[in-house]
CSV table of N, CA and C in Angstrom, one decimal:
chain,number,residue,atom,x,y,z
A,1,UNK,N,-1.6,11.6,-0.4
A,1,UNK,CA,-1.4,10.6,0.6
A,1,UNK,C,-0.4,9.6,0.3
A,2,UNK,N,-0.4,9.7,-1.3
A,2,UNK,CA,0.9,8.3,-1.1
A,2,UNK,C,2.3,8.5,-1.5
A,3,UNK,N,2.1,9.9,-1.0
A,3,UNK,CA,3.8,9.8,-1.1
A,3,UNK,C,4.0,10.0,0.4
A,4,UNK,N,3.6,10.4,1.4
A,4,UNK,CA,3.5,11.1,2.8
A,4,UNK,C,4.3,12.1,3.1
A,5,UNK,N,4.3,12.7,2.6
A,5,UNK,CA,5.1,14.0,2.9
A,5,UNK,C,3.9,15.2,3.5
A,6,UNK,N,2.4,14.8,3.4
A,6,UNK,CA,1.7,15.3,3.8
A,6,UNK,C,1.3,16.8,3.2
A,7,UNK,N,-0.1,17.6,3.2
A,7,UNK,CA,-0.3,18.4,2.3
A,7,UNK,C,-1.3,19.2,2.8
A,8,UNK,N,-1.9,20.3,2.5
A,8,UNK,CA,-3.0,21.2,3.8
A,8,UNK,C,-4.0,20.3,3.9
A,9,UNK,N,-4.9,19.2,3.6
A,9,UNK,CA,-5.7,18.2,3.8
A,9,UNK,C,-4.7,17.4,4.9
A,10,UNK,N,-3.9,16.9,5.2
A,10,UNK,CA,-3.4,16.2,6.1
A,10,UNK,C,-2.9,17.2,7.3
A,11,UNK,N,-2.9,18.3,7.0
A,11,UNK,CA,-2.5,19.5,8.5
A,11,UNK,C,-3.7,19.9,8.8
A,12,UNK,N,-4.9,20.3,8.2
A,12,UNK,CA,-5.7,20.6,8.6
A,12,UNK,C,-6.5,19.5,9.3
A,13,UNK,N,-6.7,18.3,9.0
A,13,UNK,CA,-6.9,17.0,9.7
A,13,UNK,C,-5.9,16.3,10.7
A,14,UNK,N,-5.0,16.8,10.9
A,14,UNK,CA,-4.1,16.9,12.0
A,14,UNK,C,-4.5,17.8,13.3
A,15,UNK,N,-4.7,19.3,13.1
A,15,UNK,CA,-4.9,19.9,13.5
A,15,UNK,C,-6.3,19.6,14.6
A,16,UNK,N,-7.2,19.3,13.8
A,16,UNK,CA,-8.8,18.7,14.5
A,16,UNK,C,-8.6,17.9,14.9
A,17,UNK,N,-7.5,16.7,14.7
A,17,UNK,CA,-7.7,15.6,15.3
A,17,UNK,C,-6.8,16.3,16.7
A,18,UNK,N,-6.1,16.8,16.8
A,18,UNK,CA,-5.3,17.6,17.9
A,18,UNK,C,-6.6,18.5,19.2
A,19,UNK,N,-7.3,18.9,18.3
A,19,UNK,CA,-7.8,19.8,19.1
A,19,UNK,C,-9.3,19.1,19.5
A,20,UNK,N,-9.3,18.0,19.4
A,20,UNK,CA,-10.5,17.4,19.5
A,20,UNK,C,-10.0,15.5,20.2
A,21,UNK,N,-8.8,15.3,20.5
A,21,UNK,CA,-8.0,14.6,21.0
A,21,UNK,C,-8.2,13.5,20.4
A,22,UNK,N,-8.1,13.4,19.1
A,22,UNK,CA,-8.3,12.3,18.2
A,22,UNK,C,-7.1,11.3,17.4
A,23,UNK,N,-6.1,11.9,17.8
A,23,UNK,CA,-4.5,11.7,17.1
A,23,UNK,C,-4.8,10.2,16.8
A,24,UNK,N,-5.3,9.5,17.5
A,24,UNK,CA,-5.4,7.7,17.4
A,24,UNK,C,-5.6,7.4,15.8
A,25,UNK,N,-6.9,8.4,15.7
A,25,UNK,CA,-7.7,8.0,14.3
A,25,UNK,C,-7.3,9.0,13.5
A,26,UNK,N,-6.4,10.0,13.3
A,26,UNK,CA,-6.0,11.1,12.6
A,26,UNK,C,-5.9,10.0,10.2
A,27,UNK,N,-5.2,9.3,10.4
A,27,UNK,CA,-5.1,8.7,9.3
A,27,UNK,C,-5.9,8.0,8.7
A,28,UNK,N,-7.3,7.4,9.5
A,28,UNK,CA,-8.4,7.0,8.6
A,28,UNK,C,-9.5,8.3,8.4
A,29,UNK,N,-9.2,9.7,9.4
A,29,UNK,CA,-10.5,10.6,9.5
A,29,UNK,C,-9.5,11.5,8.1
A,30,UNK,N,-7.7,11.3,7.6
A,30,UNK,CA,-7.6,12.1,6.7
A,30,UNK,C,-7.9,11.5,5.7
A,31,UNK,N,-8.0,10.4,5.2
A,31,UNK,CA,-8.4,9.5,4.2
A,31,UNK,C,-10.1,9.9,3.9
A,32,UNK,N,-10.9,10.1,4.5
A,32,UNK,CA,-12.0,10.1,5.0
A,32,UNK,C,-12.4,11.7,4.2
A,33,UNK,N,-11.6,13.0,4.8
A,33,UNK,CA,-11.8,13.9,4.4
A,33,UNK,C,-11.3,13.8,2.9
A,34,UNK,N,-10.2,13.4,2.7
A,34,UNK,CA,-9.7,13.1,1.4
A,34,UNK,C,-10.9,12.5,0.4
A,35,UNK,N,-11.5,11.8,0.8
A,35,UNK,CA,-12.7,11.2,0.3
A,35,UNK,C,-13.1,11.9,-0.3
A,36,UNK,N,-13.4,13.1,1.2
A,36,UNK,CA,-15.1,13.7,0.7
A,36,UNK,C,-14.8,14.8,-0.6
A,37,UNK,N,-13.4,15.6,-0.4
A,37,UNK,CA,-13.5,16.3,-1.4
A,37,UNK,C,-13.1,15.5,-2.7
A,38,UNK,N,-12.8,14.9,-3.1
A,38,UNK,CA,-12.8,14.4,-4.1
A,38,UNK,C,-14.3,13.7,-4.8
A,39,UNK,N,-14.5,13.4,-3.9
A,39,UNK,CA,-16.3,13.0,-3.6
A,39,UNK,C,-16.9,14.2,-4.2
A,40,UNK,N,-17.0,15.1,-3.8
A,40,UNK,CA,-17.2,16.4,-4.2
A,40,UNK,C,-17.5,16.9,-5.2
A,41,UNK,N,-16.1,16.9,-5.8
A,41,UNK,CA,-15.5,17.6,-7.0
A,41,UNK,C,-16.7,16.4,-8.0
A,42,UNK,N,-16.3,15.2,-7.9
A,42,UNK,CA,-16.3,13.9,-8.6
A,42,UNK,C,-17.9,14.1,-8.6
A,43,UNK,N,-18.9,14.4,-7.8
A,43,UNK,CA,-20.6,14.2,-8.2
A,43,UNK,C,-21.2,15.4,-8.5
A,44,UNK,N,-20.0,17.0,-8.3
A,44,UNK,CA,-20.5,18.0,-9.5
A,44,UNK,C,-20.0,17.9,-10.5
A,45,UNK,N,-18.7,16.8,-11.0
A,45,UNK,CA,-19.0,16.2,-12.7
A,45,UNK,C,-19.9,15.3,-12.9
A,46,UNK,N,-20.6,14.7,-11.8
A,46,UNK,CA,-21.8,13.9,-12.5
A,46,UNK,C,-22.7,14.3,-12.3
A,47,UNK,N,-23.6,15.1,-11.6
A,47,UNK,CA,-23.9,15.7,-11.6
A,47,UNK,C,-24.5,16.8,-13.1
A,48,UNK,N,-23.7,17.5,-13.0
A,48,UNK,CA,-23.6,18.7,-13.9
A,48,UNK,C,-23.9,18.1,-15.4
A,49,UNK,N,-23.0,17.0,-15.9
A,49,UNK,CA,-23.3,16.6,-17.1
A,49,UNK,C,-24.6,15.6,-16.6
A,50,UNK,N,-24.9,15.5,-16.0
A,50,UNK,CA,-26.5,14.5,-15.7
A,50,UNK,C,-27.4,15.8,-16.4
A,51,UNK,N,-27.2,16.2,-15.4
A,51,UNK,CA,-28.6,17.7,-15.5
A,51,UNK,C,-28.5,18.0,-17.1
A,52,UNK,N,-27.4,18.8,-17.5
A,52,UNK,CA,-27.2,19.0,-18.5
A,52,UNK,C,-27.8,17.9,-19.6
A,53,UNK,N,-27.2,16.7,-19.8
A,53,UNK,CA,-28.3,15.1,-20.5
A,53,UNK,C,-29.7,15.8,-20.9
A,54,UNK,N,-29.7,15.5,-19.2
A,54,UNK,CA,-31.3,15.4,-19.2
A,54,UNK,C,-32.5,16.2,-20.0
A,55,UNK,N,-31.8,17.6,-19.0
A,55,UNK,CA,-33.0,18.8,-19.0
A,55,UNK,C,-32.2,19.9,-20.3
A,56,UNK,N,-31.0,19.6,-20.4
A,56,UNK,CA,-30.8,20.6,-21.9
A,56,UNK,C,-31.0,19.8,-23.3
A,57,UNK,N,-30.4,18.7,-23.2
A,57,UNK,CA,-30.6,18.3,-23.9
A,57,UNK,C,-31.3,17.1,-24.8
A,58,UNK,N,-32.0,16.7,-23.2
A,58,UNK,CA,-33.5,15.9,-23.5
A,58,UNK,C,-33.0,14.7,-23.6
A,59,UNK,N,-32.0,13.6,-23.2
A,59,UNK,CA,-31.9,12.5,-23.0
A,59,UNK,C,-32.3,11.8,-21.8
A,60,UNK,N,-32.5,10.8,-22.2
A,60,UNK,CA,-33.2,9.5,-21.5
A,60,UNK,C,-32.4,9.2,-19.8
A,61,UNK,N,-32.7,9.8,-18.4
A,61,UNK,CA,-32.0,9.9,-17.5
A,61,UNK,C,-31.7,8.8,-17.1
A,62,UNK,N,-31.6,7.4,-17.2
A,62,UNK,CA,-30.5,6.3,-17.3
A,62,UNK,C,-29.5,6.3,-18.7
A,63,UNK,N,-29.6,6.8,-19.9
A,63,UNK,CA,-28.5,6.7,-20.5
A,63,UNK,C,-28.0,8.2,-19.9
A,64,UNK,N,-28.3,9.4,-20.0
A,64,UNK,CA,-27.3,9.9,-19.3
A,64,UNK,C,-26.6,10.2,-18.2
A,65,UNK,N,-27.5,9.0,-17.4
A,65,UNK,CA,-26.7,8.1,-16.0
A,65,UNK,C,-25.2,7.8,-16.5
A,66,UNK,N,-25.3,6.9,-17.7
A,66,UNK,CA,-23.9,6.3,-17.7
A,66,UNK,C,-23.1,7.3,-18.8
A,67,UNK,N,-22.9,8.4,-19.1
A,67,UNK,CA,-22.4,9.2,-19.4
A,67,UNK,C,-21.7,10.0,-18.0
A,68,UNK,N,-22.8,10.4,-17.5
A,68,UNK,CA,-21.9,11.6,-16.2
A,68,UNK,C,-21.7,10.5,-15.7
A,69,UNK,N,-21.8,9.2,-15.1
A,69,UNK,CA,-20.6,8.2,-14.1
A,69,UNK,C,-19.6,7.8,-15.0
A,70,UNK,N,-19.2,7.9,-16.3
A,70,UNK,CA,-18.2,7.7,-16.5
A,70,UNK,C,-17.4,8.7,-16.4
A,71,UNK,N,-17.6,9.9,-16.8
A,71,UNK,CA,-16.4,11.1,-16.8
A,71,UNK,C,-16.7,11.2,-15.4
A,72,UNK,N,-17.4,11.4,-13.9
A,72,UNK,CA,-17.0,11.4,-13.0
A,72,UNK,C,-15.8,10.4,-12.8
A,73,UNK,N,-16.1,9.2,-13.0
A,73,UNK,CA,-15.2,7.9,-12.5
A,73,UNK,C,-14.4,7.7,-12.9
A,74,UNK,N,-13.7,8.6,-13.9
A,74,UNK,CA,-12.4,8.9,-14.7
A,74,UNK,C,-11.8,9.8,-13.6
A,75,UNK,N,-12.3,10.9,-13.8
A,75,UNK,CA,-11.8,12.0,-12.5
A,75,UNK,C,-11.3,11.1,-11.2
A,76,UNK,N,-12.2,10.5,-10.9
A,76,UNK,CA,-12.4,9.8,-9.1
A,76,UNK,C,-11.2,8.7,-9.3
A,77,UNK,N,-10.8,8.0,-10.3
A,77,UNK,CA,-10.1,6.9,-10.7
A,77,UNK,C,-8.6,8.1,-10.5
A,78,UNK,N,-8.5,8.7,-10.9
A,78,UNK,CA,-7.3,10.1,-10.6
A,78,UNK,C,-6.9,10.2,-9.3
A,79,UNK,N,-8.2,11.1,-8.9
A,79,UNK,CA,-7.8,11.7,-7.6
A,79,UNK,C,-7.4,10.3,-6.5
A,80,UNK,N,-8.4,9.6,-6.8
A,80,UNK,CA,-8.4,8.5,-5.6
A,80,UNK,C,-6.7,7.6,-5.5
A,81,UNK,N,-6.4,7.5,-6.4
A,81,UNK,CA,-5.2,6.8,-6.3
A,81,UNK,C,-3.8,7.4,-6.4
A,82,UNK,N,-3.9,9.4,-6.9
A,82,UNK,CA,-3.2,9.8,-6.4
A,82,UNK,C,-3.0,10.5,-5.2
A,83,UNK,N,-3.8,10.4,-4.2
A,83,UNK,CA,-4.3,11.5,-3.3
A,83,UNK,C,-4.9,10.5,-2.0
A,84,UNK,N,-5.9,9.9,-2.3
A,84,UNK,CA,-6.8,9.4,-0.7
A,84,UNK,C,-6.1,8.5,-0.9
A,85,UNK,N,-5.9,7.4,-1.4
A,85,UNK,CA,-5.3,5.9,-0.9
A,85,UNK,C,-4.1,5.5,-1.7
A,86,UNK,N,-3.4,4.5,-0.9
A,86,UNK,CA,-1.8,3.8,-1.2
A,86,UNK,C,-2.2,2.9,-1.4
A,87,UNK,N,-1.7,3.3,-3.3
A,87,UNK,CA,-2.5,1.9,-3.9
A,87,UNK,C,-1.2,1.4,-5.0
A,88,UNK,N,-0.1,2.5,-5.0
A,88,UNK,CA,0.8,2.0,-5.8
A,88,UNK,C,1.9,1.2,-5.8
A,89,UNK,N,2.2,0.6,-4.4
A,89,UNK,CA,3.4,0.2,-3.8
A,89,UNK,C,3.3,-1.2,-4.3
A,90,UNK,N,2.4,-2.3,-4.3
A,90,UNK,CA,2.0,-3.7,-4.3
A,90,UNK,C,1.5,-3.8,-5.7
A,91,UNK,N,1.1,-3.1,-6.3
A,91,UNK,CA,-0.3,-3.6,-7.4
A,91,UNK,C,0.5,-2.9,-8.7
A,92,UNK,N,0.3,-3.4,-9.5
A,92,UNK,CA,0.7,-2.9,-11.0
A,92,UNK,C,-0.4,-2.2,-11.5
A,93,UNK,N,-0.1,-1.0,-12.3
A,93,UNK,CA,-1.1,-0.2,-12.3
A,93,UNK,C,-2.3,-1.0,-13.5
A,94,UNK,N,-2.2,-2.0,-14.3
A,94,UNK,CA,-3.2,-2.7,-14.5
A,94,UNK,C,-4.2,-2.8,-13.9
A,95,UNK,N,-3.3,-3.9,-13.1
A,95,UNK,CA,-4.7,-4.6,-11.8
A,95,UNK,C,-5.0,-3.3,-10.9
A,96,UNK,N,-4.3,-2.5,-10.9
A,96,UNK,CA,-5.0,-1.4,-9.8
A,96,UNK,C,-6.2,-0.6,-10.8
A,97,UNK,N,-6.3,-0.6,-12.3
A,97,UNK,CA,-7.1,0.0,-13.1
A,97,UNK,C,-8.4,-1.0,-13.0
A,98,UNK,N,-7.7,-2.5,-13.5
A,98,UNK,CA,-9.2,-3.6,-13.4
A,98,UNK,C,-9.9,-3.2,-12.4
A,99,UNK,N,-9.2,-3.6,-11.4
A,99,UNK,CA,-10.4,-3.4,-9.8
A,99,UNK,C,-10.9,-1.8,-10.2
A,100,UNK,N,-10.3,-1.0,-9.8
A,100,UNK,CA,-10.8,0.3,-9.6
A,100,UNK,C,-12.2,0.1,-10.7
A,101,UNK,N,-12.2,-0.4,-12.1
A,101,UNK,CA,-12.8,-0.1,-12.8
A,101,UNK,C,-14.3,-1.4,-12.9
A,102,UNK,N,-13.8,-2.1,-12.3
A,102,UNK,CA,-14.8,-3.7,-11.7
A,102,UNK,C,-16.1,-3.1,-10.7
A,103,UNK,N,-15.3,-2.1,-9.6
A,103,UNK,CA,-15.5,-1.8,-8.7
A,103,UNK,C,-16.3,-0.4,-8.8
A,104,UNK,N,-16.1,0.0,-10.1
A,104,UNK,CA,-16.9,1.3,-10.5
A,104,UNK,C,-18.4,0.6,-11.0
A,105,UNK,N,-17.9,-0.7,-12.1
A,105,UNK,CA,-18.9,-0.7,-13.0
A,105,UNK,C,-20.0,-1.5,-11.8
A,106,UNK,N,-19.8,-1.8,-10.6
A,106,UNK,CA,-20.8,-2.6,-9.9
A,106,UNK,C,-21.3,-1.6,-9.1
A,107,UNK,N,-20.9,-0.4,-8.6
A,107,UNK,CA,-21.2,0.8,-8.8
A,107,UNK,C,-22.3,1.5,-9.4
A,108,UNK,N,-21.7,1.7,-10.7
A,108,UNK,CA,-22.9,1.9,-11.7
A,108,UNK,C,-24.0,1.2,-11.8
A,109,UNK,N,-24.2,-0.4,-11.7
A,109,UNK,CA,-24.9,-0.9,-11.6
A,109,UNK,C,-25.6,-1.0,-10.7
A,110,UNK,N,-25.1,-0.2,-9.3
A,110,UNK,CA,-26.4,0.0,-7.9
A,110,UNK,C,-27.0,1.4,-8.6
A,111,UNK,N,-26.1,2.6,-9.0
A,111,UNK,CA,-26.8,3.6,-9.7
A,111,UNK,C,-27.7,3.3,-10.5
A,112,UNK,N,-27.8,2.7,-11.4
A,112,UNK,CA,-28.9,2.4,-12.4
A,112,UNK,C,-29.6,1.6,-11.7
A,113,UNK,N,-29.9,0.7,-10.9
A,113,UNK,CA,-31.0,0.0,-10.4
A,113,UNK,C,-31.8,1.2,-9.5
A,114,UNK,N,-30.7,1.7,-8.6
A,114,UNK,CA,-31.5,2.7,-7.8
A,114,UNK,C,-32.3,3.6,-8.3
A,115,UNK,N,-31.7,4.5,-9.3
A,115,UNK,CA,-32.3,5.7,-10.1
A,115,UNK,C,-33.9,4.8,-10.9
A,116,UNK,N,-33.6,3.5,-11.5
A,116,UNK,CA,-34.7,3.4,-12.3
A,116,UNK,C,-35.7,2.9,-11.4
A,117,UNK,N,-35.5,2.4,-9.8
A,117,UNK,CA,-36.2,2.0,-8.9
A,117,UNK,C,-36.8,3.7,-8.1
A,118,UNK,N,-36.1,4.9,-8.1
A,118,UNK,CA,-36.6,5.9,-7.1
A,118,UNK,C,-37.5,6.6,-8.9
A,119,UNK,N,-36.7,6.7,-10.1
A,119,UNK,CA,-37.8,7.5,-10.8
A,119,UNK,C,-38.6,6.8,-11.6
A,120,UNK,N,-38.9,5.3,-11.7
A,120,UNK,CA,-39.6,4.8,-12.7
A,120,UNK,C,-41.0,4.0,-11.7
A,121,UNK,N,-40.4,3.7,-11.0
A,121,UNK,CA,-41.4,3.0,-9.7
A,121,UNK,C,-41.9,3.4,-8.6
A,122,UNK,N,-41.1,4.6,-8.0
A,122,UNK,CA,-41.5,5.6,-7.0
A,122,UNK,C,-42.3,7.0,-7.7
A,123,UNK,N,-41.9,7.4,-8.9
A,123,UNK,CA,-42.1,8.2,-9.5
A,123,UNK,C,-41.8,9.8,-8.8
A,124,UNK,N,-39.8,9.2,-8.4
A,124,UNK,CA,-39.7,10.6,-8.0
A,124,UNK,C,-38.7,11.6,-9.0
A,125,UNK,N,-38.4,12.6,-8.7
A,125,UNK,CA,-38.2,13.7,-9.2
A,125,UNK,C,-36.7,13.0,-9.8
A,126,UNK,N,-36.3,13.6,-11.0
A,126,UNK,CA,-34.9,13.1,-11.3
A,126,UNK,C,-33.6,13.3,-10.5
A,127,UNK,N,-33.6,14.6,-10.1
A,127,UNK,CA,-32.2,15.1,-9.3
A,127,UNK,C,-32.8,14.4,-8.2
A,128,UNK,N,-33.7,14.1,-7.7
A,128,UNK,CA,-33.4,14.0,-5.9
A,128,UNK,C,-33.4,12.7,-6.1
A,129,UNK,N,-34.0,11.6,-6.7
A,129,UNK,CA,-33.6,10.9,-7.1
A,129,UNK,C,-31.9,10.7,-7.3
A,130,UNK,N,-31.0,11.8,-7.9
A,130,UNK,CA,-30.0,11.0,-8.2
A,130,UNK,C,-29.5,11.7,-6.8
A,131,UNK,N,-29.8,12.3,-6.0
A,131,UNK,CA,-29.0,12.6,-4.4
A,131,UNK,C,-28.9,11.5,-3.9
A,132,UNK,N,-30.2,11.0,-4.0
A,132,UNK,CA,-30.1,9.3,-2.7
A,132,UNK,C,-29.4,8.1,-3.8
A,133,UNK,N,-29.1,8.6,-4.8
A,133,UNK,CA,-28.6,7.3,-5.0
A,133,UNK,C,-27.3,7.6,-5.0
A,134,UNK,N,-26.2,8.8,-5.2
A,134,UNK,CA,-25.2,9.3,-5.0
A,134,UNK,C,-24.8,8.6,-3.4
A,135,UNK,N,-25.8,9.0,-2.8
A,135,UNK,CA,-25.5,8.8,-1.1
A,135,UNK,C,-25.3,7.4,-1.0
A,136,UNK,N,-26.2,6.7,-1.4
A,136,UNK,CA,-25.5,5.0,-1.2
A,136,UNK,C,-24.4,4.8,-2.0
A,137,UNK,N,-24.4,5.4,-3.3
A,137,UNK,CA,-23.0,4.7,-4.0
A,137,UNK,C,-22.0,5.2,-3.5
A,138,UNK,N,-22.1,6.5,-2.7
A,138,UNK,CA,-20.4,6.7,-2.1
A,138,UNK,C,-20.4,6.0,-1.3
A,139,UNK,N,-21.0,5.5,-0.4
A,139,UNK,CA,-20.6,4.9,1.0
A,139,UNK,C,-19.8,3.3,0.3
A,140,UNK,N,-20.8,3.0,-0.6
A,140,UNK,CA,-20.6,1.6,-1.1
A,140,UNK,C,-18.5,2.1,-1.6
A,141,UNK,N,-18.4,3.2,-2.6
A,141,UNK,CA,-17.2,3.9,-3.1
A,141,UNK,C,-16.0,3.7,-1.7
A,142,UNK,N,-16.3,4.1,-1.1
A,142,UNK,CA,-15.4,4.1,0.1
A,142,UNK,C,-14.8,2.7,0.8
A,143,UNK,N,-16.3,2.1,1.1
A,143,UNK,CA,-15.5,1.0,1.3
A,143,UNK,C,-14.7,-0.2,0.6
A,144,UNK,N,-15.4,-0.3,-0.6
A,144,UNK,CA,-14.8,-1.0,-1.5
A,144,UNK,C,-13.4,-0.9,-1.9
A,145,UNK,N,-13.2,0.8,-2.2
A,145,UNK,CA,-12.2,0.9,-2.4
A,145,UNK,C,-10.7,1.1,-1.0
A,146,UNK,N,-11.6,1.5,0.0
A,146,UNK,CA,-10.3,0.7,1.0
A,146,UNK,C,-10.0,-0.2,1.2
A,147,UNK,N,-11.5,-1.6,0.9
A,147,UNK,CA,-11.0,-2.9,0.8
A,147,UNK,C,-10.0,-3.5,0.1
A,148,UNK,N,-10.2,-3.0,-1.2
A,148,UNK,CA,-9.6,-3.6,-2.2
A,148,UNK,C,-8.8,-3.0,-3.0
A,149,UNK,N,-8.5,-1.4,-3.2
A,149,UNK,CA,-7.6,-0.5,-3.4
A,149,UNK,C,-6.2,-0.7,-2.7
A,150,UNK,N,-6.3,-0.2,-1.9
A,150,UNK,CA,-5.4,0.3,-0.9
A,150,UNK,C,-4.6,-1.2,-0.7
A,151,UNK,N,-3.0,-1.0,-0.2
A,151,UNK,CA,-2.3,-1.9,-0.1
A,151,UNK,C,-2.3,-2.1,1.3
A,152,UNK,N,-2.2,-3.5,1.4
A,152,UNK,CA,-2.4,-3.8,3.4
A,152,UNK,C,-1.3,-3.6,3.7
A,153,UNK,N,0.3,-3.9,3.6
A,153,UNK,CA,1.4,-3.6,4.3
A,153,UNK,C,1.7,-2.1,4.2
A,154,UNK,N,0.7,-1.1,3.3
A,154,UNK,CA,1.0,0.7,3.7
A,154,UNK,C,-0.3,1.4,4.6
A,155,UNK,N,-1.1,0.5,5.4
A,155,UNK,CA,-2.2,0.9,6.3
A,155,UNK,C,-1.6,0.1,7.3
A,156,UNK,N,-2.8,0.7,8.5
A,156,UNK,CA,-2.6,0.0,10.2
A,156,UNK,C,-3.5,-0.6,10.2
């Protein structure tokens, strides 16, 4: 996305927005899709090393909370700034790494309150536990990061 020369994520989100007469909103619904797969990719690496933590290797499921969110948020810190949002034009890649990485760690810190509030207090299951807490921290991931990522003179 931030070079715009556009890429099968931006035709195929063209396309739907075409055939579904959406052309208005075509560049927040490609951002959006852009999201998700990176979203994706980004919570079967946390994911995968969670489980792995946990159940192979018998660690404590808030410390191997903050193992699989960081190698996810390494990945996500990648894709997100080369791919879903225009974040290079204004920001020196410092300050675009602080925030990105401010913006993770407050993140992490709704993960870990959520996780030790659904399996320490609710006494629920670990994975489904970490579904719902995945589910609030992307939404929280999305907006933040269009708030405060993204440069306002390369959006509408």
């Amino acid at each position: 996305m931030t070079d715009g020369t556009g890429d099968w994520m931006d035709r195929v989100v063209a396309w739907w927005c075409q055939l579904l007469h959406l052309t208005k909103y075509q560049k927040i619904l490609t951002q959006i899709a852009k999201f998700g797969v990176t979203g994706v990719i980004a919570t079967a690496i946390d994911w995968a090393i969670f489980y792995v933590l946990v159940y192979l290797v018998g660690m404590e499921p808030l410390i191997a909370q903050l193992f699989s969110f960081l190698c996810s948020t390494l990945f996500n810190y990648y894709s997100n700034t080369k791919w879903v949002f225009n974040t290079t034009k204004n920001k020196t890649r410092r300050r675009l790494v602080t925030e990105f990485f401010i913006l993770s760690a407050i993140g992490l810190g709704i993960s870990e309150a959520l996780l030790a509030v659904f399996i320490n207090v609710m006494g629920m299951n670990d994975m489904l536990a970490k579904v719902l807490t995945t589910a609030v921290v992307m939404v929280f991931n999305f907006v933040t990061r269009k708030l405060f990522l993204e440069d306002r003179k390369t959006t509408k």
